[in-house]
Structures are given as structure tokens and as C-alpha cells.
Coordinates of C-alpha atoms in Angstrom, one line a residue:
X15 CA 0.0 0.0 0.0
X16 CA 1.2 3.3 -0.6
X17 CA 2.0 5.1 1.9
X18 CA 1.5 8.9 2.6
X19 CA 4.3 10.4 4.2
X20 CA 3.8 11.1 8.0
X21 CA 4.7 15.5 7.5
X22 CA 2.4 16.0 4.8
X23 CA -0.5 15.0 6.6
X24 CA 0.3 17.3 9.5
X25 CA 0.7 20.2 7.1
X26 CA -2.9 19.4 5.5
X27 CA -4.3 19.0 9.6
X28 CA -2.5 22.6 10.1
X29 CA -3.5 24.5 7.0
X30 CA -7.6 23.0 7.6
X31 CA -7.2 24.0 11.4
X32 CA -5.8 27.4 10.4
X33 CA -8.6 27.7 7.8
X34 CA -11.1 26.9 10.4
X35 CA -9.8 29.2 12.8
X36 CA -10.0 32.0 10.2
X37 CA -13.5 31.2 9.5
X38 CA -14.5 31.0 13.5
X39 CA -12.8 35.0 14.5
X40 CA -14.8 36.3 10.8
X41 CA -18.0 34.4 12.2
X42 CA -17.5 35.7 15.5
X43 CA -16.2 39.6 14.4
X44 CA -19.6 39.5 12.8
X45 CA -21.7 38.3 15.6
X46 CA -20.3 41.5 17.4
X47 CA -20.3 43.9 15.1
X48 CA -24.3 43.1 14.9
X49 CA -24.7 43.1 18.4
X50 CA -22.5 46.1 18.5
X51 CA -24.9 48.0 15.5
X52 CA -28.0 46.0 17.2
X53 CA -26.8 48.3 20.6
X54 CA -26.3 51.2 19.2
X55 CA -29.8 51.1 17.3
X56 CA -31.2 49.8 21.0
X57 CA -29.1 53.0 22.4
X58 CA -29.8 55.7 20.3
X59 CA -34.0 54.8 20.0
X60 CA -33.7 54.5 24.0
X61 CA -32.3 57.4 24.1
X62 CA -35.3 59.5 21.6
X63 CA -37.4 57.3 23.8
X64 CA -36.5 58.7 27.3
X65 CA -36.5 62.4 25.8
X66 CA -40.7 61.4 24.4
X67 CA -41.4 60.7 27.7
X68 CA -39.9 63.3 29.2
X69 CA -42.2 65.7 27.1
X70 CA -45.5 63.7 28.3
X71 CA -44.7 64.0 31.6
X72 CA -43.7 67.9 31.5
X73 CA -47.2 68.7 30.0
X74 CA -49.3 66.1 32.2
X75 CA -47.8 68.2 35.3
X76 CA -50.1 71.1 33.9
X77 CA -53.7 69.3 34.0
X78 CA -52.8 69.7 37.6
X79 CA -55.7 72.0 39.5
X80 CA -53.4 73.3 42.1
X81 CA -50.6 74.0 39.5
X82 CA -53.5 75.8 37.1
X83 CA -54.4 78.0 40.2
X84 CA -51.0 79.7 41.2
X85 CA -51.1 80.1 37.6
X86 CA -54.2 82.0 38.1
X87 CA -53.7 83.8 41.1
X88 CA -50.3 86.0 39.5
X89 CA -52.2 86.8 35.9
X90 CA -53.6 89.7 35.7
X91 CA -56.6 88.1 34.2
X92 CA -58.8 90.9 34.0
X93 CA -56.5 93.3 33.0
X94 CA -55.5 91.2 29.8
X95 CA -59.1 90.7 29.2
X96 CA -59.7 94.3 28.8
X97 CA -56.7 94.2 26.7
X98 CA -57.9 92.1 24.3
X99 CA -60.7 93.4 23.8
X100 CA -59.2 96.8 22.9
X101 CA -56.7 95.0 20.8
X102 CA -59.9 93.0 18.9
X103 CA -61.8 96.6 18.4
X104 CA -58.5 98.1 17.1
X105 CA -58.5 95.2 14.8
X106 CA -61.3 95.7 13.6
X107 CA -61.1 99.8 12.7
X108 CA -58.4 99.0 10.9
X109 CA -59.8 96.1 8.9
X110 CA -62.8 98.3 8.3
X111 CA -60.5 101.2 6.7
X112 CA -58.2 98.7 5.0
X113 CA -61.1 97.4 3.2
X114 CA -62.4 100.8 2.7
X115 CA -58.5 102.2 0.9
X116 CA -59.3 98.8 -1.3
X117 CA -57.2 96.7 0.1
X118 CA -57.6 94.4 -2.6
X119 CA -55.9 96.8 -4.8
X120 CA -52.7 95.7 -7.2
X121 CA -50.5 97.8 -5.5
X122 CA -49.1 95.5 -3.0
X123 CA -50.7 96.0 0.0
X124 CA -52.2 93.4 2.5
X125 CA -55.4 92.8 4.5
X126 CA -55.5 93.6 7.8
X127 CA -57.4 90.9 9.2
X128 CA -59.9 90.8 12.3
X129 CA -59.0 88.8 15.1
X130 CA -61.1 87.1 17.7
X131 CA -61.5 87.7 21.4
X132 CA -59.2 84.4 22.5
X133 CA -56.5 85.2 19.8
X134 CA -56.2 88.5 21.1
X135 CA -55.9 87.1 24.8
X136 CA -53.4 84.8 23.7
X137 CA -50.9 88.2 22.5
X138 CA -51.9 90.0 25.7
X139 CA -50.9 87.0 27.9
X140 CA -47.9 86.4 25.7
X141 CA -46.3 90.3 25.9
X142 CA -47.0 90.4 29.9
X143 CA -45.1 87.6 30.3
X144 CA -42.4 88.5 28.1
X145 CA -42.4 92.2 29.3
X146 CA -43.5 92.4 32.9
X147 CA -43.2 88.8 34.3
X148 CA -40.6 86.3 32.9
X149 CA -36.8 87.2 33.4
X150 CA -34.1 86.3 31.0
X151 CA -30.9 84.8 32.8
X152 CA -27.7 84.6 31.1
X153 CA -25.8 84.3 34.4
X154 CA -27.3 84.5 37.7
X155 CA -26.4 87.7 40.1
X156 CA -24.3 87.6 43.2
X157 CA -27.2 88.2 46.0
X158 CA -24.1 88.6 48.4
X159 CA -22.9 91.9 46.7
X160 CA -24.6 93.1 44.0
X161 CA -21.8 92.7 41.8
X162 CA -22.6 93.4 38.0
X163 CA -20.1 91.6 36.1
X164 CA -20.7 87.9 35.2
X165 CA -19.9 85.0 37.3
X166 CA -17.2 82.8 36.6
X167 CA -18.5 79.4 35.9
X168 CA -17.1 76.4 38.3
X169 CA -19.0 73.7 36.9
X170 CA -22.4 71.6 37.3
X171 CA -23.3 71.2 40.8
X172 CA -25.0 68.6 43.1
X173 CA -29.1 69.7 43.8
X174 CA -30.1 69.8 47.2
X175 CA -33.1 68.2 48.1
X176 CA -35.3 71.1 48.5
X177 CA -34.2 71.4 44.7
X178 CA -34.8 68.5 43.6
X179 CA -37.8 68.3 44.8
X180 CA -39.3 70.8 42.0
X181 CA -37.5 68.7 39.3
X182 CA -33.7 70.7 39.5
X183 CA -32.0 67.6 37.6
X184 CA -28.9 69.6 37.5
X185 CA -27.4 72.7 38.9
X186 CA -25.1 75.1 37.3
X187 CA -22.4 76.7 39.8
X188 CA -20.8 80.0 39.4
X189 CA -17.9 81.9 41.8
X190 CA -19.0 86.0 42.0
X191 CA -16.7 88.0 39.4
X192 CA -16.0 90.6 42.4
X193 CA -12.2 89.6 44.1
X194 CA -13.6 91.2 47.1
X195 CA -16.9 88.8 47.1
X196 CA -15.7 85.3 45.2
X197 CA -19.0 83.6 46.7
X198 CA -20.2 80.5 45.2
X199 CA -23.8 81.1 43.3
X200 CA -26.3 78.7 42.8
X201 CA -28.4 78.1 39.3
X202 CA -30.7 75.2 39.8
X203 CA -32.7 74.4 36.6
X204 CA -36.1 74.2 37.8
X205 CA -38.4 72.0 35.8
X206 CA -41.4 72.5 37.9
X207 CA -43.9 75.1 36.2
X208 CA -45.4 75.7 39.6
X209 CA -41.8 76.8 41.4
X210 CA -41.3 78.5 37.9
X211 CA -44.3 81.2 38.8
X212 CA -42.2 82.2 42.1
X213 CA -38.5 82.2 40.9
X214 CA -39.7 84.1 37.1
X215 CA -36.4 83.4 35.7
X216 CA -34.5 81.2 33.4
X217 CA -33.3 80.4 30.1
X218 CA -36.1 78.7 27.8
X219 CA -36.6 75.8 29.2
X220 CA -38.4 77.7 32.4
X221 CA -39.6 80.5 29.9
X222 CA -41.7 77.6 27.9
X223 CA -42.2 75.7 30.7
X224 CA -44.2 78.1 33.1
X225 CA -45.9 80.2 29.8
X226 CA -47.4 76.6 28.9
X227 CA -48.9 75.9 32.8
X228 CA -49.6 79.9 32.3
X229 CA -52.0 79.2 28.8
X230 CA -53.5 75.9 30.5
X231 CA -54.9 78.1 33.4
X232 CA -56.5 80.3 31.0
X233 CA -57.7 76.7 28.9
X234 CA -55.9 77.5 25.9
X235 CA -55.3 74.1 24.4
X236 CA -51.8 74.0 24.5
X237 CA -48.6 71.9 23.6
X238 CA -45.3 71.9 24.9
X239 CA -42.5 71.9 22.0
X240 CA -38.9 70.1 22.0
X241 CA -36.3 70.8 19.4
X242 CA -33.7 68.7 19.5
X243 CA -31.2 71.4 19.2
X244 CA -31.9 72.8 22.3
X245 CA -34.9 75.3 22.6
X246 CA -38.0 74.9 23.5
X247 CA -41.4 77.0 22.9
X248 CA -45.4 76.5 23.2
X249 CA -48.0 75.8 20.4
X250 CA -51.7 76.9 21.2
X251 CA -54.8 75.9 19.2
X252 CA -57.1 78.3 17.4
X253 CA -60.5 77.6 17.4
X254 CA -61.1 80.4 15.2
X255 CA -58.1 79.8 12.7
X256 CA -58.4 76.3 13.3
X257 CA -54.3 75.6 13.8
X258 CA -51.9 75.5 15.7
X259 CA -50.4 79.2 16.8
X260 CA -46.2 79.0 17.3
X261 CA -45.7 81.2 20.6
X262 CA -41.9 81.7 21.2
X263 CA -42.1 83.7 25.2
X264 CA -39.1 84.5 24.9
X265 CA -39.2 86.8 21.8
X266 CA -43.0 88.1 22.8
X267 CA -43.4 86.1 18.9
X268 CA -46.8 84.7 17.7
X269 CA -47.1 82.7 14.7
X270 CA -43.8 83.0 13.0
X271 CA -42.6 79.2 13.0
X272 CA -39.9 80.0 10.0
X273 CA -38.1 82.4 12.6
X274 CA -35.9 79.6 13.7
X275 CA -34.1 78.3 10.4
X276 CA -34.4 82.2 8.6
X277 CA -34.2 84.3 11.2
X278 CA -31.8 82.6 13.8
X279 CA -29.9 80.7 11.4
X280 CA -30.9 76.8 13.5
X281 CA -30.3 73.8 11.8
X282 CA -33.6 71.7 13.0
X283 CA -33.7 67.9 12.9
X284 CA -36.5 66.8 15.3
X285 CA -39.1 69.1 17.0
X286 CA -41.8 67.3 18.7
X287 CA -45.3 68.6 19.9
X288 CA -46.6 67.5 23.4
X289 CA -50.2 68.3 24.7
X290 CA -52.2 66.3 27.3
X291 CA -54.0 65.3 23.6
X292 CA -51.1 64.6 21.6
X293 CA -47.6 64.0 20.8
X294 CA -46.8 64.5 17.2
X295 CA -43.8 65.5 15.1
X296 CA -44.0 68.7 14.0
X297 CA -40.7 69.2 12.4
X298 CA -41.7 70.3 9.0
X299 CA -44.0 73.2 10.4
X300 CA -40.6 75.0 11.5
X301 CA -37.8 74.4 8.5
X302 CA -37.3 75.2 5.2
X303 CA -35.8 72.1 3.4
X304 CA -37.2 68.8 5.3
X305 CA -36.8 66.3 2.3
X306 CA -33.3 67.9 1.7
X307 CA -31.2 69.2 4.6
X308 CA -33.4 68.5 7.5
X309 CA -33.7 64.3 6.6
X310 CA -30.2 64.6 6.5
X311 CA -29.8 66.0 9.9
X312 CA -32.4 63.7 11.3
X313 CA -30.5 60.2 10.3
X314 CA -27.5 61.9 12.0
X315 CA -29.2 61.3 15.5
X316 CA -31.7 57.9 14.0
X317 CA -29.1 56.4 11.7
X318 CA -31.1 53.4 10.9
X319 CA -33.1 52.9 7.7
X320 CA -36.2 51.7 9.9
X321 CA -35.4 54.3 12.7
X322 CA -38.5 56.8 10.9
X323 CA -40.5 54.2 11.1
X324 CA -39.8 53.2 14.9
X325 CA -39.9 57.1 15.3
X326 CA -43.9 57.3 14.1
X327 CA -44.8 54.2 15.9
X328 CA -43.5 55.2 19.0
X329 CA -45.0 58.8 18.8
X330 CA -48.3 57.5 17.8
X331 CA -48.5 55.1 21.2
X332 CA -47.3 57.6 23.4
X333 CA -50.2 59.8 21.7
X334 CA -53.1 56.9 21.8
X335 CA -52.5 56.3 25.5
X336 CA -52.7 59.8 26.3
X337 CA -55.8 59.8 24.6
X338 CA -57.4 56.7 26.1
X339 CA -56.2 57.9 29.5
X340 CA -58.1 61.4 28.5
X341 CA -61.0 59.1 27.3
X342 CA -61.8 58.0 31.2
X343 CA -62.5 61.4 32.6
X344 CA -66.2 62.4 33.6
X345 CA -67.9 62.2 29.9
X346 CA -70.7 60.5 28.7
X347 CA -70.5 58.0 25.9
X348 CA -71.7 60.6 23.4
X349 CA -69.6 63.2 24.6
X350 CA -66.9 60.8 24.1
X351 CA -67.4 60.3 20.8
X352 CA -67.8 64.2 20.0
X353 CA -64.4 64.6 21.5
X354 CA -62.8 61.7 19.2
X355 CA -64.5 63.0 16.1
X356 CA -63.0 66.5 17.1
X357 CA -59.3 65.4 17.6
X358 CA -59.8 63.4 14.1
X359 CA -60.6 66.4 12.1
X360 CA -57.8 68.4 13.8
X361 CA -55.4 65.5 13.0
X362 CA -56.5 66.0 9.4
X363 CA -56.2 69.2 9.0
X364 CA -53.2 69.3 10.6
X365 CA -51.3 66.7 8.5
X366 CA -52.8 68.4 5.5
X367 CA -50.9 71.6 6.8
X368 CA -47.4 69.6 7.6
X369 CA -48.0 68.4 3.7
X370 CA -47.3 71.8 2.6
X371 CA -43.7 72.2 1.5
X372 CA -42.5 76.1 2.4
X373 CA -41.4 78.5 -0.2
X374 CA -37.9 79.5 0.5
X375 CA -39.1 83.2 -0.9
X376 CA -39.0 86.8 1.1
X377 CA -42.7 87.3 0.2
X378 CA -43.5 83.8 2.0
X379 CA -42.1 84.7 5.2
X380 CA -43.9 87.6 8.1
X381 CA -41.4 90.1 9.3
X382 CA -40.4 88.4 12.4
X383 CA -39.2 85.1 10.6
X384 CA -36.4 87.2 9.2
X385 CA -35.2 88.4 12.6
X386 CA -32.1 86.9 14.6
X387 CA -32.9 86.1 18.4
X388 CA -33.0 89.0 20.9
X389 CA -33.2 87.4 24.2
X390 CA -29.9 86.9 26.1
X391 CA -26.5 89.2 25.8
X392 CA -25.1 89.5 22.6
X393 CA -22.1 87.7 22.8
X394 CA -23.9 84.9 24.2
X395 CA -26.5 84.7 21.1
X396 CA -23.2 85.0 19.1
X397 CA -22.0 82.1 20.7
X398 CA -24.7 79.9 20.1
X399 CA -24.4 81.0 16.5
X400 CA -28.6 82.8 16.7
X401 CA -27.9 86.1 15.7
X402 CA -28.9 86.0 12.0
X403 CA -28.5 87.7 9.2
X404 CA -27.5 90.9 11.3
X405 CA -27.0 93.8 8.8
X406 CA -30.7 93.0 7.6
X407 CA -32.4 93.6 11.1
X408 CA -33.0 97.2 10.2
X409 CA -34.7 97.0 6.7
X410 CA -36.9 94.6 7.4
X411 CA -39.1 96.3 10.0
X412 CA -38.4 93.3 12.8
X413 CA -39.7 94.4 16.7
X414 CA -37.9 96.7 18.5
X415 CA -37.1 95.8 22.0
X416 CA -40.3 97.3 23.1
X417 CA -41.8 94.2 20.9
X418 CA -43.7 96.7 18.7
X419 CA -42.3 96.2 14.8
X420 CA -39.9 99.0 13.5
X421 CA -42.0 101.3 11.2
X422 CA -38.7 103.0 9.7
X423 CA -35.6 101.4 8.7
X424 CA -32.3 101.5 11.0
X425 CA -29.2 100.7 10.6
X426 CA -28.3 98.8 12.5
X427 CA -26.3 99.5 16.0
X428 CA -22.3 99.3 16.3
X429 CA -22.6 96.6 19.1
X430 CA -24.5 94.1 16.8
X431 CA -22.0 94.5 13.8
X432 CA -21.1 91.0 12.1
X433 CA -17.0 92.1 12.2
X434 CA -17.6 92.8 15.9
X435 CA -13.9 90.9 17.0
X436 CA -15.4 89.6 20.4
X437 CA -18.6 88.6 19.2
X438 CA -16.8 86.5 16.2
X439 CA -14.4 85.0 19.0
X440 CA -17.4 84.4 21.6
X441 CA -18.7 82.5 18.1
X442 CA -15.2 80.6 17.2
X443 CA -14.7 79.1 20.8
X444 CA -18.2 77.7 21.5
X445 CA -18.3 76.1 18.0
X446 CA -14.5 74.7 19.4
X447 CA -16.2 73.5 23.1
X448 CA -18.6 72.2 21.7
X449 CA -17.3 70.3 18.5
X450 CA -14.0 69.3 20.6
X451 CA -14.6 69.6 24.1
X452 CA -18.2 68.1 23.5
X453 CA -19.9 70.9 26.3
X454 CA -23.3 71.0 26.4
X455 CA -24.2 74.7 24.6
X456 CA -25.2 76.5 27.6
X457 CA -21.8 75.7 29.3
X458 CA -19.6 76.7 26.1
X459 CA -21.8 79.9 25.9
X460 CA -20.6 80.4 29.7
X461 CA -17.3 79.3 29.0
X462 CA -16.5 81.2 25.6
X463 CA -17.8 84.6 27.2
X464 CA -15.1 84.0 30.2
X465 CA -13.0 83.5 28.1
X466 CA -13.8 86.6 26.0
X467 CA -13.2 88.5 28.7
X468 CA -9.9 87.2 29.6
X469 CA -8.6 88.3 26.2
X470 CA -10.2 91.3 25.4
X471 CA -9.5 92.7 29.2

């Protein structure tokens, strides 16, 4: 028999052992890279997930009757009423000499509209907040001394109890600017609308946050509103117009949705609606491009080919067991179904208005989509990169800080010039803290305006 020599059967044994090792790590590389991209998916939808229910449970918190009371018992309610209703018989002179200069002419001119009595409450309750309720903080104030410079930020800090207790998840911590002073200052981040009605003062987060509890007690049907690049604002339904109405508190701004992307220069990729009603994605209402630019933004954050798909599943059960949990209150059958029919129809039209694409055109925006943001310091608006399309302010009639809108052209200011050297390096080190040192954008503001000061000293 012939025989096979003894070595050349140990090289086939190694070569099929090597070969079989070879295919075992590839087999088992791949197992973990797909539990690797089968964690991130689980990560990143967790993650969307926790910030949906954090929205449910910020606007359930103002179906509360004790929360709707304080509400109550600090707005003027009579006053605004009285208000409105000088604001609704204004309206309607005008209207009434609009239409009789023919309006309808060729020569360029607009309508003036009427507006009803709620509408006209609505703008009342949104300028007293803005104007003699709500403060804006960039940086809180040394209570200790009274010093006026800006704090020097040490960090986030630990709440207390007493905070936490009205929802402070974090705490910013600042040192007083004076070398005479130096005191540690507190900034807890209240989420609690109710606490919100006694501090009055915040960035907007607390602005939306209290002027949402602020429309409940006044039954305005009203939605809280997430953007996922880190603002936040109230929507409130018009019976009259039959839509949703935008209202920014911050910028005393009523239906100008645009204002974010043209005015502000935001790059949107998510902003959800929550009401006790409904949670719904209501990104297209507020962007210019969403099949372009805006889907591209959005698979930066949900990746995954299915992730949309996920997305409007997980919205529509967080919306269908708000409205079953709705559905047991004290109704009757009938009353029940009224309701139903009534949230239908206002589904419709809404989706039919969400259809619309925008027209990225001057004549399809108001005046106050065109304006960069006005609330907070300069240099920290610069930071965040919300100024806008400065040199335009004046000749575009935006508000004046008084909120009424500019009737004249003005140039505009020295301070708010685009080749202002501070304001374009407060702009140049939050885009580096934030893109390299991964801060959040509040802490680069803080950071980049310390900084700021340091050099231009």
C-alpha cells in the first residue's frame, strides 16, 4: 500500500485547522459587530425614547388643579381681558378702513385681518409675560454683593433636596466675578412650572415651561414643543383659525414658526409637539428644506433605515395612550365620541398643513421670521451661532425691543455689527467646546464669554 508520508499529513491537519480558525474569529467579528450596530440602534431609539417621555410627563404636570391655580392667582386676568378686547376693536377699525383704501388693490398692499377675542388674549398673555413677568438669565447675580459683572462658571453642581424636589435635575455653579466677594452662586434648573411662577427666571426651558402651565390656566389648548437642538417653545390651538399658533415667550413672537431656520440661522432635525392630547412631530411646520437638509440631519441622530419608522410608531403610542387615559375622565359616551370626532378632524387638517412644503421666498415669510434672536446678551446669542442675518435687522421692520415692529428702517447698532472681533471670537470658541470639548451649549456659551473677557480685558 502506498504510503502517505507522516509530515504532509500534518501540514494538511494545520493549513484545515488554520482555515477553520479563520472562518470561526470572521463568524464571530460579525456576531459582534451586529450586536454592536444591534446596541447602538437599542441605544440611540432609548435614548429618543426617554426624551418622548420626558415631554409627556412635563405637560401632564399642567392638567394639575393646584398648579393651574397659582397660575391664576399672578395673571392679571382681568386686565388682559380688557386688553384684548381693545386690541380686537383696534383690529377691527383697521380692517374696516383697510377694506375701505381697497385693500384688494394691485398695489401690493395686505389685508388687515380681524381677530377674535381668544386670539387677542393669547398676544396680551404672551407680551406680559415677556415684558413684565418672565426674566431672561444669562448668568445668575451675586445676591451677596450686588456685583454686576458675570460670574465665573465652576462647573455643574450637586441639587439639594429642597431642589430636587421641584425637578432641579442639574445645577449650574458660578464663583461672584468681584475679588472682594468670590461667593459660590447657585443656578438650579427648575423644571417644575409651579416653582417657575415664584423664581420668574430662566433660560427657555423655564420661559416655555411656566408660559405653557400659564396658557393651561387660561384653557388655551396647548402643547409643549422640543427641538432637539436645544430650545424649546409653546403651540396653542385656534379655534377660530383652526391651527396650531407657534408662541416663542421669549421673543414676545406669535405665529412666525420660520423664525428659527431664517431668522436665527438653527439647523432643526427633530421638534416634537406634546399636549395632554397629543404628541406629534411637527418638524416640517418649523424648516425650510425637510426632504433635503433636514432628513439629512435627522438620520445623523436615528441612523437606521427603519429608525422613521420606529420614530412614528413610538409617537403615535405615546399619543393613543394619552388619549385613552383622556377618554376616562367624567364624559358620557356621546360626549366621548364628539371629543374623538373632534381630535380626528384636527389631525387632518393638521397633517394636511405639515403636507405643505414652504417656499424659501422673502414674500412667503412675516417680518419676524427674518429676525435673529433677541433674548440673552449678545455675545452669548453669538455664541450659540442665533444672531442672524445681522445687517438685515433694520430693513426689514423686525420688533424693537419694546416688541412693537420698527416702522422706519435703521441701521443697525455698532454693538450688533457682524465684524464685531469679540462677538466672532465668543462664536469661534463655543463652535470649538462644543465640537471638541463636547460641552453642552449652555456651558460653552458660559465658558466662551469667560473666556472673551480674559482676552479682550
Amino acid at each position: 500500500a502506498l504510503r502517505v508520508p507522516r509530515f504532509a499529513m500534518d501540514a494538511d491537519e494545520l493549513l484545515a485547522r488554520s482555515l477553520q480558525e479563520e472562518e470561526d474569529r470572521a463568524a464571530a467579528a460579525e456576531l459582534l459587530r451586529r450586536e454592536a450596530s444591534a446596541n447602538a440602534v437599542t441605544s440611540h431609539r432609548e435614548d429618543f425614547a426617554r426624551r418622548l417621555d420626558g415631554g409627556v410627563r412635563t405637560v401632564l404636570a399642567y392638567e394639575n388643579a393646584e398648579a393651574r391655580a397659582a397660575a391664576l392667582a399672578v395673571i392679571p386676568v382681568a386686565r388682559l381681558k380688557r386688553e384684548a378686547d381693545a386690541l380686537v376693536a383696534r383690529a377691527a377699525e383697521r380692517a374696516a378702513e383697510n377694506e375701505r383704501g381697497s385693500a384688494r388693490a394691485d398695489d401690493g398692499s395686505v389685508r388687515v385681518r380681524e381677530i377674535c377675542r381668544r386670539d387677542a388674549l393669547l398676544l396680551r398673555l404672551l407680551r406680559w409675560f415677556k415684558r413684565e413677568f418672565f426674566e431672561w438669565c444669562d448668568a445668575p447675580a451675586c445676591l451677596a454683593c450686588g456685583c454686576a459683572d458675570a460670574p465665573r462658571p465652576t462647573g455643574p453642581g450637586v441639587p439639594t433636596p429642597e431642589e430636587a424636589k421641584h425637578g432641579a435635575s442639574r445645577v449650574e455653579t458660578y464663583a461672584c466675578a468681584s475679588a472682594t466677594c468670590g461667593k459660590a452662586i447657585r443656578f438650579p434648573r427648575f423644571n417644575d412650572a409651579t416653582k417657575l411662577l415664584q423664581t420668574r427666571i430662566g433660560r427657555c426651558g423655564e420661559w416655555a415651561n411656566c408660559f405653557a402651565l400659564c396658557c393651561r390656566a387660561l384653557e388655551f389648548e396647548t402643547r409643549w414643543v422640543l427641538d432637539w437642538t436645544d430650545h424649546v417653545w409653546v403651540e396653542v390651538y385656534s379655534d377660530t383659525q383652526e391651527r396650531w399658533l407657534h408662541c416663542d415667550a421669549c421673543e414676545d413672537a406669535c405665529d412666525a414658526p420660520k423664525m428659527y431656520e431664517r431668522g436665527w440661522g438653527k439647523k432643526l432635525s427633530f421638534v416634537v409637539a406634546f399636549g395632554k392630547d397629543d404628541v406629534v412631530d411637527v418638524t416640517r411646520r418649523y424648516v425650510l428644506d425637510f426632504e433635503g437638509e433636514t432628513l439629512g440631519r435627522r438620520r445623523l441622530i436615528l441612523p437606521n433605515p427603519q429608525d422613521e419608522a420606529w420614530l412614528k410608531d413610538a409617537i403615535a403610542t405615546r399619543r393613543d395612550a394619552l388619549r385613552f387615559s383622556s377618554a376616562r375622565d367624567s364624559r358620557s359616551d356621546e360626549e366621548e365620541k364628539a371629543r374623538a370626532r373632534r381630535l380626528s378632524s384636527r389631525d387632518a387638517r393638521e397633517a394636511r398643513s405639515l403636507a405643505v412644503s414652504p417656499v424659501d421666498e422673502p414674500a412667503s415669510f412675516r417680518d419676524d421670521e427674518f429676525c435673529g434672536r433677541t433674548t440673552g446678551s449678545l455675545a452669548w446669542r453669538a455664541a450659540r451661532g442665533e444672531l442672524g442675518d445681522i445687517g438685515d435687522i433694520g430693513e426689514l421692520g423686525c420688533r424693537t425691543d419694546d416688541g412693537e415692529t420698527a416702522s422706519e428702517p435703521k441701521a443697525p447698532s455698532l454693538e450688533t455689527t457682524p465684524e464685531d472681533p469679540v462677538a466672532a471670537f465668543v462664536r469661534a470658541e463655543f463652535k470649538r467646546l462644543t465640537t471638541r470639548e463636547k460641552m453642552s451649549p449652555n456651558q460653552a456659551a458660559a465658558r466662551a464669554l469667560e473666556t472673551a473677557r480674559k482676552t479682550f480685558k
